Amino acid sequence: MNFYRSHVLVCAGAGCVSSGCLNTMEALVDENAKLGLDREIKVIETGCIGTCDLGPVIVVYPEGVFYRNVTTDDAREIAREHLLKGRTIQRLLYRNPLTSQLVQTYGEMEFFNRQLRIALRNTGVINPEVIEEYIARDGYEALARVLTTMSPEEVVATVTASGLRGRGGAGFPTGKKWGFTFRAMSDQKYVVCNADEGDPGAFMDRSILEGDPHAIIEAMTIAGFAVGANQGYVYVRAEYPLAVKRLQLALDQARNYGFLGKNIFSTNFSFDILIRVGAGAFVCGEETALLASIEGKRGEPRPRPPYPAVKGLWGKPTLINNVETFANICPIILYGADWYGRIGTETSKGTKVFAVAGNINNTGLVEVPMGMTLRQVVYDVCGGIPNGKEFKAAQTGGPSGGCLTKAELDVAMDYETLIAAGSMMGSGGLIVMDEDACMVDMARFFLDFTQDESCGKCTPCRIGTKRMLEILDRMTKGEGREGDMEALYGLAENIRETSLCGLGQSAPNPVLSMIKHFRSEYEAHIREKRCPAGVCQALMSYNILANKCRGCGLCARVCPTAAIFGKPKEVYRIERKKCVKCNACLEKCPFGAVVRA
Amino acid sequence: MIEAPNKRSAQIDVFVGQPGGMLKALHALQSQSEANFLSPADIKLVASKFGVPVAKVWGTVTFYSLFATTPRGRHIIRVCENAPCHVVGASDILAALEQHLKIRAGGTTTDGLFTLEATSCLGVCGVAPAIMIDSTVYGNLTKEQLPALLAEYRQEAQA
Ligand SMILES: Cc1cc2nc3c(=O)[nH]c(=O)nc-3n(C[C@H](O)[C@H](O)[C@H](O)COP(=O)(O)O)c2cc1C
Ligand code: FES
């Protein structure tokens, strides 16, 4: 085996691939070869390191130097300067957005050192396409221990004692679900991994599958042993081709090693896993709809009970868990339920991965102990709001959740506290909005999503959400009326109580939460036909300030509809009727005389 | 061009009899169709192979947003229009693409090269705003980058 003096990790998560990391890596490998470094330095392609916005990202070990936004030229420079001569390239280091200080190493970045990575323990650390790297980090040891030293009852008891709860949205105790499926009597049972991840703003499941696929395979196999199933399915959405590819590769490798298939570890336990690819329907993330889709049908939900644990895939008892839930299983087996139970809060054990997106300095994935406050996540871990703007709100729980405002920045992020604050954990998407976001527009956006994704099977969800959307649409166009908010409340209550599945039941949540926190913005839209954040185009008007206009005429020249009149050296005017609100004059004016309100 | 039906039929034989194989068959047919869609003939074929009514296959196909029942361009451009992309300017990206390609979302360019679709979250919100062309994701996009990006696909088509 070769001894390498340095390992260089190149993040190849979907985010970094989209910013061109594959070219960067190719350049690095090429330059290393030219310099004769290829026998001393090993370049490793990893899953998502978590800092999506900084991609392409490279970490050089053993020093742990973290380079960001690395172009192909930069990569060659890293080879020449850092890898050959040992000089850190200051220009490519990360700058802490709050202190403006350059950060020399990975370990000193707040983004990483505030995290506790359990579900993401290997993601961004190992090459997901090489099973040996997974094995080197205790991979398949939990499975070996389970198959050779534990009974199914003991496995279920361990998971129950850990306090782990489902990470797919509902937060149902995982051990309990395993117990139900274990006790269900049947000649055939199934284990299903829900990797449909349709919640806009959530991308942790994708990163885990892309970055550590064996962790899911191992955990599903343990689950199969615990509940008495010999067949597993992973349902992945079609938008994740890279995850499908890496998972397929991992399945083949695991079979070759005898970790999957017949008589695993020479025991009499057999288990195998198949991949099913979705076809673009958010509702398929709902468990009963997902099962229908695996069966090859329309992915429509059905009423529960019976729950899948009793009557699932092809009518047989089925355990269904989320990707992140499965990602916690092996560490629980290896380090014990007590260890896991000491992390997090009283009722929310362990860690949660948050996918942080929107108006935030460090977008990406962070895994923190349950109960960390919103402020710590937004400011300490993720570096606050960019461009000197103010934090306005954060949406958790995506289109099923609610928003948290400045007043709730110190709310602890765990299942119960978030619900008490009028939001929910959901799958862990955290969308940060700055002062420029309009809360009527945002509510309309979330509802537009659920309305679009409503499968149409039940009336309240199909028609009710449409009526709500129409009202919000009118508001953003300046056609809001008195009574609109009351109508929204009335519809919301009906939809919540009478919809068939969680999609409809939770669809009104963002609207209700945003009205509650930002009532005055809704009133401004309805009564004054004004959008305080300046987002709703139909409500905007452009004006030229007489005291700032120097009469240069540039605005009139760029106006595509000849809506601006005036004589040189005099104050220009905008004719409202002709203005199409294209913003061209505002962008052009050198004196800041054009204003939008 | 419509291929000979027996060739299409051979493409899905492996899925018949597989549990839940119908969706896989539909995926396979669509991805191997020149115009990126499922024709009425395809749907009839699947119905007869799987022994289910044609209406049932139609119902399934139209339920899922990734299946198309009308011909589409060679490349599918999918613009994410969900909240995380929206707050950082996804609507500008869509508008710029519409303007550049001279089509609306849902439309196909006259040369048959591109179909433009608005879509739900692509799961790369960390690099929003994002689009996907076929199975390649492009993130942290600005409207200025778009012409060069599309030019690559045009060049490739000419080569
Ligand atoms: C409309 C809707 C969409 C859902 N989407 C997902 C999803 O994308 N991923 C997921 O794991 N769970 C999703 N769920 C939750 C699942 O129904 C189910 O509770 C979960 O997969 C159970 O796994 P867990 O206990 O490990 O969380 C969704 C639920 C609803 C109502
Ligand atoms: S919201 Fe656009 S990729 Fe997730």
GROMACS .gro file of C-alpha atoms and ligand atoms in nm, chain A residues 198-203 206 237 240 357 431, chain B residues 79-86 88 90 119-131 137, ligand 2:
model
   39
  198GLY     CA    1  -3.960   1.703  -0.189
  199ASP     CA    2  -3.968   1.970   0.077
  200PRO     CA    3  -3.830   2.286  -0.091
  201GLY     CA    4  -3.526   2.395   0.102
  202ALA     CA    5  -3.429   2.051   0.231
  203PHE     CA    6  -3.131   1.871   0.081
  206ARG     CA    7  -2.959   1.391  -0.095
  237ARG     CA    8  -3.671   1.118  -0.636
  240TYR     CA    9  -3.128   1.307  -0.774
  357ALA     CA   10  -3.074   2.841   0.240
  431ILE     CA   11  -3.505   2.928   0.477
  676VAL     CA   12  -3.585   2.614  -1.353
  677CYS     CA   13  -3.644   2.577  -0.982
  678GLU     CA   14  -3.914   2.816  -0.869
  679ASN     CA   15  -3.942   2.727  -0.501
  680ALA     CA   16  -3.901   2.962  -0.208
  681PRO     CA   17  -3.527   2.926  -0.136
  682CYS     CA   18  -3.446   2.994  -0.500
  683HIS     CA   19  -3.714   3.262  -0.519
  685VAL     CA   20  -3.237   3.493  -0.422
  687ALA     CA   21  -3.509   3.268  -0.943
  716THR     CA   22  -4.006   2.294  -1.155
  717SER     CA   23  -4.006   2.228  -0.784
  718CYS     CA   24  -3.698   2.222  -0.562
  719LEU     CA   25  -3.401   2.046  -0.718
  720GLY     CA   26  -3.243   1.985  -0.380
  721VAL     CA   27  -2.947   2.213  -0.433
  722CYS     CA   28  -3.088   2.511  -0.246
  723GLY     CA   29  -2.739   2.574  -0.107
  724VAL     CA   30  -2.639   2.705  -0.448
  725ALA     CA   31  -2.964   2.882  -0.532
  726PRO     CA   32  -3.081   2.998  -0.778
  727ALA     CA   33  -3.044   2.670  -0.961
  728ILE     CA   34  -3.148   2.508  -1.286
  734VAL     CA   35  -2.735   2.095  -1.222
  758FES     S1   36  -3.545   2.565  -0.383
  758FES    FE1   37  -3.439   2.570  -0.567
  758FES     S2   38  -3.313   2.399  -0.550
  758FES    FE2   39  -3.424   2.392  -0.366
   0.00000   0.00000   0.00000
